[in-house]
Amino acid sequence: MVYGMITIALPKGSLEAQTLQLFKEADLEVRRTDRDYNPRIDDPRIGKVKILRPQEIPTYVDKGYFDLGISGLDWITETGSDVVEVADLSYSKTGEGNVKIVVAVHRDEPIENVTQIRPGSRVTTEYPGLTKKFFEDLKIPVQLFHSFGASEAKVPDLMDVVVDLTETGTTLRKNGLKIIGQIMESHTAIIANKASWADPEKRREIEEIRTLLFGVIDARHKVLLTMNVPTASMEKIVAALPAMKKPTVSRLHGIDYYSIQTVVPKNSVNGLIPKLKKCGAEDILEIPISKIVP
Ligand SMILES: Nc1ncnc2c1ncn2[C@@H]1O[C@H](COP(=O)(O)OP(=O)(O)OP(=O)(O)O)[C@@H](O)[C@H]1O
Ligand SMILES: O=P(O)(O)OC[C@H]1O[C@H](OP(=O)(O)OP(=O)(O)O)[C@H](O)[C@@H]1O
Ligand SMILES: [Mg+2]
């Protein structure tokens, strides 16, 4: 099979650790030494790999410098990049799920929502595009100040309002700020250049890489359980198993036992194992799963 050698831009910073871990678990390990921004992935489908700031990745993918990139929806929107969102990945800096781009002021401000922001207020943000449009839509003229980080530190003594990303809310809270509005939710995304996505060979490779990454994400919350069960206990055991999919059952040779294996949610397994034991299951094995591809 002829491969098109996909080029990929991976994010430095908040998304870096989770992204590199995901690729490693997908057997697409990003091989790099510290400070090396040109790593490699030993897979025949993948060519050039670069580590870049996520703020820049959507633009480079849009312009065709890379076939694929991983960044946040906030930076895809802020840069107005015209890319294909190949998949929504479920991780952020410290965990899973979405992050929010919010509007915040000091907690002592007598303001409870964005419509009460005074005209001419000084607004600090890493997202000038999103923020400008937000206040234009509100018809509140404000003074925009581009921030290069630590935005929450600037309110109230340097700035009146901050527009910034929040995941856990810790930074806002520790700096005495309160949220009075939300501009958007953001999630981590795999994005593709439109021409690459339209190219049949590159499309196939992109979808194969997506399948491998999702195989890991889907497997993270599940485990494989196997056990030996006396025939007399079969119905009780099968009734105790989650109905996700019918378990695989095979007869053991020479004794009146069955072997059962099934995939169960990881967060249920510590409650399930004692229950299965009580129903007569023996030799219960809990086996981690690397990938699940439905
Ligand atoms: N907790 C988080 N903080 C910041 N960005 C996050 C977080 N979780 C996910 N992201 C996503 O990561 C991208 C921001 O990456 P970036 O590395 O610039 O964040 P950062 O925290 O400012 O990084 P750094 O710590 O290097 O300043 C955005 O697309 C954002 O949606
Ligand atoms: O809601 P939280 O879980 O507190 O996370 C959100 C904070 O984390 C990031 O800051 P970062 O640590 O990157 O510092 P920076 O603002 O200087 O980039 C982001 O810019 C927010 O400030
Ligand atoms: Mg930052």
Tab-separated table of N, CA and C in Angstrom, residues 6-116:
chain	number	residue	atom	x	y	z
A	6	ILE	N	1.932	11.445	6.260
A	6	ILE	CA	1.218	12.554	6.899
A	6	ILE	C	2.177	13.407	7.731
A	7	THR	N	2.021	14.736	7.652
A	7	THR	CA	2.835	15.624	8.507
A	7	THR	C	1.942	16.153	9.623
A	8	ILE	N	2.514	16.225	10.846
A	8	ILE	CA	1.693	16.543	12.029
A	8	ILE	C	2.336	17.640	12.876
A	9	ALA	N	1.513	18.583	13.379
A	9	ALA	CA	1.963	19.597	14.346
A	9	ALA	C	1.326	19.269	15.691
A	10	LEU	N	2.171	19.041	16.712
A	10	LEU	CA	1.670	18.681	18.048
A	10	LEU	C	1.891	19.848	19.003
A	11	PRO	N	1.006	20.024	20.000
A	11	PRO	CA	1.052	21.223	20.850
A	11	PRO	C	2.062	21.161	21.985
A	12	LYS	N	2.788	22.260	22.169
A	12	LYS	CA	3.668	22.465	23.331
A	12	LYS	C	2.802	23.080	24.418
A	13	GLY	N	3.186	22.941	25.666
A	13	GLY	CA	2.474	23.654	26.740
A	13	GLY	C	1.386	22.824	27.396
A	14	SER	N	0.230	23.421	27.561
A	14	SER	CA	-0.834	22.789	28.367
A	14	SER	C	-1.279	21.442	27.851
A	15	LEU	N	-1.243	21.267	26.537
A	15	LEU	CA	-1.769	20.015	25.963
A	15	LEU	C	-0.664	18.999	25.695
A	16	GLU	N	0.579	19.411	25.912
A	16	GLU	CA	1.733	18.588	25.477
A	16	GLU	C	1.755	17.214	26.146
A	17	ALA	N	1.687	17.206	27.484
A	17	ALA	CA	1.867	15.935	28.205
A	17	ALA	C	0.788	14.921	27.825
A	18	GLN	N	-0.456	15.356	27.827
A	18	GLN	CA	-1.561	14.438	27.508
A	18	GLN	C	-1.489	13.987	26.050
A	19	THR	N	-1.050	14.888	25.153
A	19	THR	CA	-0.969	14.517	23.733
A	19	THR	C	0.115	13.470	23.513
A	20	LEU	N	1.290	13.689	24.101
A	20	LEU	CA	2.388	12.729	23.915
A	20	LEU	C	2.043	11.381	24.542
A	21	GLN	N	1.337	11.421	25.671
A	21	GLN	CA	0.913	10.174	26.327
A	21	GLN	C	-0.064	9.409	25.448
A	22	LEU	N	-1.006	10.132	24.844
A	22	LEU	CA	-2.011	9.489	23.977
A	22	LEU	C	-1.318	8.814	22.793
A	23	PHE	N	-0.388	9.547	22.186
A	23	PHE	CA	0.323	8.971	21.023
A	23	PHE	C	1.152	7.765	21.452
A	24	LYS	N	1.747	7.836	22.643
A	24	LYS	CA	2.557	6.690	23.113
A	24	LYS	C	1.666	5.464	23.307
A	25	GLU	N	0.512	5.657	23.935
A	25	GLU	CA	-0.398	4.529	24.176
A	25	GLU	C	-0.971	3.975	22.863
A	26	ALA	N	-0.983	4.813	21.841
A	26	ALA	CA	-1.486	4.358	20.525
A	26	ALA	C	-0.381	3.723	19.699
A	27	ASP	N	0.787	3.475	20.340
A	27	ASP	CA	1.966	2.936	19.630
A	27	ASP	C	2.405	3.867	18.500
A	28	LEU	N	2.196	5.143	18.725
A	28	LEU	CA	2.700	6.175	17.796
A	28	LEU	C	3.629	7.083	18.591
A	29	GLU	N	4.526	6.463	19.376
A	29	GLU	CA	5.326	7.237	20.316
A	29	GLU	C	6.112	8.360	19.639
A	30	VAL	N	5.996	9.573	20.226
A	30	VAL	CA	6.727	10.740	19.703
A	30	VAL	C	8.129	10.699	20.316
A	31	ARG	N	9.098	10.364	19.497
A	31	ARG	CA	10.468	10.173	20.021
A	31	ARG	C	11.230	11.488	19.965
A	32	ARG	N	11.533	12.048	21.146
A	32	ARG	CA	12.214	13.348	21.184
A	32	ARG	C	13.061	13.442	22.435
A	33	THR	N	14.098	14.248	22.363
A	33	THR	CA	14.846	14.589	23.585
A	33	THR	C	14.295	15.951	24.031
A	34	ASP	N	14.556	16.311	25.272
A	34	ASP	CA	14.033	17.575	25.781
A	34	ASP	C	14.490	18.741	24.899
A	35	ARG	N	13.610	19.718	24.663
A	35	ARG	CA	13.883	20.909	23.833
A	35	ARG	C	13.965	20.587	22.338
A	36	ASP	N	13.702	19.322	21.984
A	36	ASP	CA	13.732	18.967	20.557
A	36	ASP	C	12.350	19.215	19.973
A	37	TYR	N	12.257	20.182	19.036
A	37	TYR	CA	10.951	20.528	18.465
A	37	TYR	C	10.685	19.802	17.158
A	38	ASN	N	11.647	18.947	16.764
A	38	ASN	CA	11.468	18.172	15.514
A	38	ASN	C	11.576	16.684	15.814
A	39	PRO	N	10.623	16.143	16.582
A	39	PRO	CA	10.710	14.723	16.942
A	39	PRO	C	10.330	13.849	15.753
A	40	ARG	N	10.341	12.525	16.012
A	40	ARG	CA	9.862	11.640	14.943
A	40	ARG	C	8.939	10.590	15.544
A	41	ILE	N	8.073	10.060	14.657
A	41	ILE	CA	7.173	8.974	15.049
A	41	ILE	C	7.467	7.808	14.095
A	42	ASP	N	7.867	6.678	14.637
A	42	ASP	CA	8.250	5.541	13.783
A	42	ASP	C	7.007	4.808	13.280
A	43	ASP	N	6.368	5.419	12.275
A	43	ASP	CA	5.185	4.787	11.660
A	43	ASP	C	5.219	5.154	10.168
A	44	PRO	N	5.026	4.177	9.290
A	44	PRO	CA	5.171	4.433	7.846
A	44	PRO	C	4.200	5.479	7.305
A	45	ARG	N	3.111	5.764	8.077
A	45	ARG	CA	2.145	6.750	7.572
A	45	ARG	C	2.554	8.175	7.909
A	46	ILE	N	3.561	8.280	8.835
A	46	ILE	CA	3.834	9.628	9.376
A	46	ILE	C	5.209	10.130	8.965
A	47	GLY	N	5.235	11.343	8.423
A	47	GLY	CA	6.500	11.956	8.019
A	47	GLY	C	6.916	12.991	9.038
A	48	LYS	N	7.000	14.282	8.604
A	48	LYS	CA	7.485	15.359	9.478
A	48	LYS	C	6.565	15.552	10.684
A	49	VAL	N	7.166	15.704	11.868
A	49	VAL	CA	6.410	16.039	13.088
A	49	VAL	C	7.079	17.257	13.719
A	50	LYS	N	6.284	18.261	14.094
A	50	LYS	CA	6.857	19.425	14.782
A	50	LYS	C	6.045	19.700	16.050
A	51	ILE	N	6.762	20.187	17.084
A	51	ILE	CA	6.101	20.631	18.316
A	51	ILE	C	6.014	22.159	18.242
A	52	LEU	N	4.800	22.677	18.278
A	52	LEU	CA	4.601	24.133	18.161
A	52	LEU	C	3.630	24.603	19.246
A	53	ARG	N	3.552	25.937	19.433
A	53	ARG	CA	2.570	26.480	20.377
A	53	ARG	C	1.181	26.256	19.783
A	54	PRO	N	0.201	25.842	20.559
A	54	PRO	CA	-1.135	25.553	20.013
A	54	PRO	C	-1.805	26.773	19.403
A	55	GLN	N	-1.391	27.984	19.840
A	55	GLN	CA	-1.964	29.197	19.245
A	55	GLN	C	-1.677	29.265	17.742
A	56	GLU	N	-0.574	28.664	17.310
A	56	GLU	CA	-0.147	28.810	15.902
A	56	GLU	C	-0.560	27.618	15.037
A	57	ILE	N	-0.847	26.483	15.676
A	57	ILE	CA	-1.060	25.255	14.892
A	57	ILE	C	-2.226	25.366	13.909
A	58	PRO	N	-3.400	25.907	14.298
A	58	PRO	CA	-4.497	25.956	13.310
A	58	PRO	C	-4.121	26.723	12.037
A	59	THR	N	-3.400	27.828	12.179
A	59	THR	CA	-3.021	28.612	11.000
A	59	THR	C	-2.094	27.815	10.082
A	60	TYR	N	-1.098	27.136	10.668
A	60	TYR	CA	-0.165	26.359	9.846
A	60	TYR	C	-0.882	25.195	9.151
A	61	VAL	N	-1.865	24.602	9.831
A	61	VAL	CA	-2.617	23.499	9.184
A	61	VAL	C	-3.489	24.077	8.062
A	62	ASP	N	-4.124	25.203	8.325
A	62	ASP	CA	-4.972	25.877	7.306
A	62	ASP	C	-4.133	26.193	6.057
A	63	LYS	N	-2.906	26.647	6.259
A	63	LYS	CA	-2.081	27.062	5.115
A	63	LYS	C	-1.412	25.869	4.421
A	64	GLY	N	-1.553	24.680	4.984
A	64	GLY	CA	-1.020	23.490	4.323
A	64	GLY	C	0.392	23.124	4.717
A	65	TYR	N	0.922	23.770	5.761
A	65	TYR	CA	2.280	23.379	6.209
A	65	TYR	C	2.247	21.986	6.834
A	66	PHE	N	1.067	21.622	7.374
A	66	PHE	CA	0.896	20.291	7.986
A	66	PHE	C	-0.435	19.717	7.520
A	67	ASP	N	-0.472	18.372	7.395
A	67	ASP	CA	-1.748	17.725	7.061
A	67	ASP	C	-2.656	17.685	8.299
A	68	LEU	N	-2.035	17.446	9.459
A	68	LEU	CA	-2.773	17.273	10.714
A	68	LEU	C	-2.204	18.168	11.809
A	69	GLY	N	-3.062	18.506	12.758
A	69	GLY	CA	-2.580	19.241	13.933
A	69	GLY	C	-3.474	18.922	15.121
A	70	ILE	N	-2.942	19.188	16.310
A	70	ILE	CA	-3.781	19.085	17.516
A	70	ILE	C	-3.696	20.426	18.234
A	71	SER	N	-4.866	21.035	18.467
A	71	SER	CA	-4.909	22.312	19.169
A	71	SER	C	-6.276	22.419	19.846
A	72	GLY	N	-6.616	23.604	20.331
A	72	GLY	CA	-7.917	23.788	20.988
A	72	GLY	C	-8.865	24.534	20.069
A	73	LEU	N	-10.146	24.279	20.256
A	73	LEU	CA	-11.173	24.963	19.455
A	73	LEU	C	-11.076	26.469	19.659
A	74	ASP	N	-10.633	26.909	20.839
A	74	ASP	CA	-10.487	28.354	21.091
A	74	ASP	C	-9.499	28.990	20.122
A	75	TRP	N	-8.393	28.315	19.862
A	75	TRP	CA	-7.392	28.904	18.941
A	75	TRP	C	-7.779	28.707	17.478
A	76	ILE	N	-8.567	27.665	17.167
A	76	ILE	CA	-9.098	27.533	15.803
A	76	ILE	C	-10.021	28.721	15.524
A	77	THR	N	-10.857	29.055	16.542
A	77	THR	CA	-11.823	30.152	16.392
A	77	THR	C	-11.115	31.509	16.406
A	78	GLU	N	-10.187	31.674	17.366
A	78	GLU	CA	-9.493	32.970	17.505
A	78	GLU	C	-8.738	33.322	16.221
A	79	THR	N	-8.162	32.301	15.575
A	79	THR	CA	-7.360	32.573	14.366
A	79	THR	C	-8.206	32.514	13.100
A	80	GLY	N	-9.473	32.105	13.234
A	80	GLY	CA	-10.342	32.026	12.050
A	80	GLY	C	-9.833	31.025	11.024
A	81	SER	N	-9.146	29.981	11.509
A	81	SER	CA	-8.558	29.004	10.583
A	81	SER	C	-9.626	28.139	9.930
A	82	ASP	N	-9.470	27.939	8.615
A	82	ASP	CA	-10.431	27.155	7.842
A	82	ASP	C	-9.891	25.733	7.720
A	83	VAL	N	-10.176	24.915	8.720
A	83	VAL	CA	-9.643	23.536	8.785
A	83	VAL	C	-10.786	22.556	9.011
A	84	VAL	N	-10.502	21.280	8.815
A	84	VAL	CA	-11.491	20.232	9.096
A	84	VAL	C	-11.276	19.753	10.525
A	85	GLU	N	-12.347	19.737	11.343
A	85	GLU	CA	-12.206	19.165	12.689
A	85	GLU	C	-12.424	17.659	12.555
A	86	VAL	N	-11.314	16.909	12.561
A	86	VAL	CA	-11.371	15.462	12.330
A	86	VAL	C	-11.951	14.747	13.540
A	87	ALA	N	-11.629	15.242	14.735
A	87	ALA	CA	-12.160	14.583	15.953
A	87	ALA	C	-12.041	15.526	17.139
A	88	ASP	N	-12.962	15.339	18.057
A	88	ASP	CA	-12.951	16.071	19.326
A	88	ASP	C	-12.297	15.136	20.342
A	89	LEU	N	-11.141	15.530	20.853
A	89	LEU	CA	-10.447	14.668	21.827
A	89	LEU	C	-10.873	15.087	23.233
A	90	SER	N	-10.955	14.104	24.141
A	90	SER	CA	-11.642	14.391	25.411
A	90	SER	C	-10.691	14.822	26.510
A	91	TYR	N	-9.478	15.350	26.182
A	91	TYR	CA	-8.574	15.684	27.289
A	91	TYR	C	-8.233	17.169	27.293
A	92	SER	N	-7.848	17.674	28.458
A	92	SER	CA	-7.377	19.067	28.567
A	92	SER	C	-6.072	19.021	29.352
A	93	LYS	N	-5.728	20.099	30.014
A	93	LYS	CA	-4.399	20.128	30.670
A	93	LYS	C	-4.351	19.170	31.847
A	94	THR	N	-5.385	19.254	32.703
A	94	THR	CA	-5.277	18.461	33.944
A	94	THR	C	-6.240	17.282	33.950
A	95	GLY	N	-7.080	17.193	32.933
A	95	GLY	CA	-8.021	16.064	33.023
A	95	GLY	C	-8.766	15.864	31.727
A	96	GLU	N	-10.046	15.549	31.877
A	96	GLU	CA	-10.859	15.302	30.690
A	96	GLU	C	-11.944	16.360	30.611
A	97	GLY	N	-12.436	16.564	29.414
A	97	GLY	CA	-13.582	17.458	29.262
A	97	GLY	C	-13.181	18.802	28.693
A	98	ASN	N	-14.179	19.674	28.621
A	98	ASN	CA	-13.992	20.958	27.957
A	98	ASN	C	-13.401	21.996	28.899
A	99	VAL	N	-12.894	23.077	28.323
A	99	VAL	CA	-12.483	24.258	29.085
A	99	VAL	C	-13.363	25.404	28.603
A	100	LYS	N	-13.341	26.505	29.328
A	100	LYS	CA	-14.229	27.622	28.964
A	100	LYS	C	-13.415	28.908	28.823
A	101	ILE	N	-13.816	29.741	27.880
A	101	ILE	CA	-13.247	31.091	27.757
A	101	ILE	C	-14.280	32.006	28.403
A	102	VAL	N	-13.902	32.602	29.539
A	102	VAL	CA	-14.883	33.349	30.341
A	102	VAL	C	-14.467	34.806	30.508
A	103	VAL	N	-15.451	35.602	30.956
A	103	VAL	CA	-15.240	37.014	31.272
A	103	VAL	C	-15.284	37.123	32.796
A	104	ALA	N	-14.272	37.754	33.393
A	104	ALA	CA	-14.229	37.821	34.862
A	104	ALA	C	-13.798	39.216	35.320
A	105	VAL	N	-14.274	39.556	36.518
A	105	VAL	CA	-13.898	40.825	37.160
A	105	VAL	C	-13.528	40.518	38.605
A	106	HIS	N	-13.036	41.550	39.332
A	106	HIS	CA	-12.694	41.297	40.740
A	106	HIS	C	-13.972	41.013	41.522
A	107	ARG	N	-13.887	40.138	42.523
A	107	ARG	CA	-15.109	39.693	43.212
A	107	ARG	C	-15.821	40.840	43.925
A	108	ASP	N	-15.115	41.931	44.224
A	108	ASP	CA	-15.754	43.070	44.923
A	108	ASP	C	-16.471	44.014	43.956
A	109	GLU	N	-16.320	43.770	42.650
A	109	GLU	CA	-16.999	44.644	41.671
A	109	GLU	C	-18.517	44.482	41.823
A	110	PRO	N	-19.298	45.562	41.833
A	110	PRO	CA	-20.775	45.431	41.891
A	110	PRO	C	-21.344	45.085	40.529
A	111	ILE	N	-20.780	44.083	39.888
A	111	ILE	CA	-21.199	43.653	38.537
A	111	ILE	C	-21.510	42.159	38.603
A	112	GLU	N	-22.663	41.775	38.097
A	112	GLU	CA	-23.021	40.349	38.129
A	112	GLU	C	-23.093	39.744	36.720
A	113	ASN	N	-23.190	40.612	35.687
A	113	ASN	CA	-23.123	40.030	34.332
A	113	ASN	C	-22.514	41.032	33.371
A	114	VAL	N	-22.159	40.549	32.188
A	114	VAL	CA	-21.343	41.331	31.242
A	114	VAL	C	-22.044	42.605	30.779
A	115	THR	N	-23.377	42.618	30.782
A	115	THR	CA	-24.066	43.831	30.301
A	115	THR	C	-23.811	45.020	31.230
A	116	GLN	N	-23.345	44.735	32.457
A	116	GLN	CA	-23.101	45.828	33.410
A	116	GLN	C	-21.670	46.381	33.317
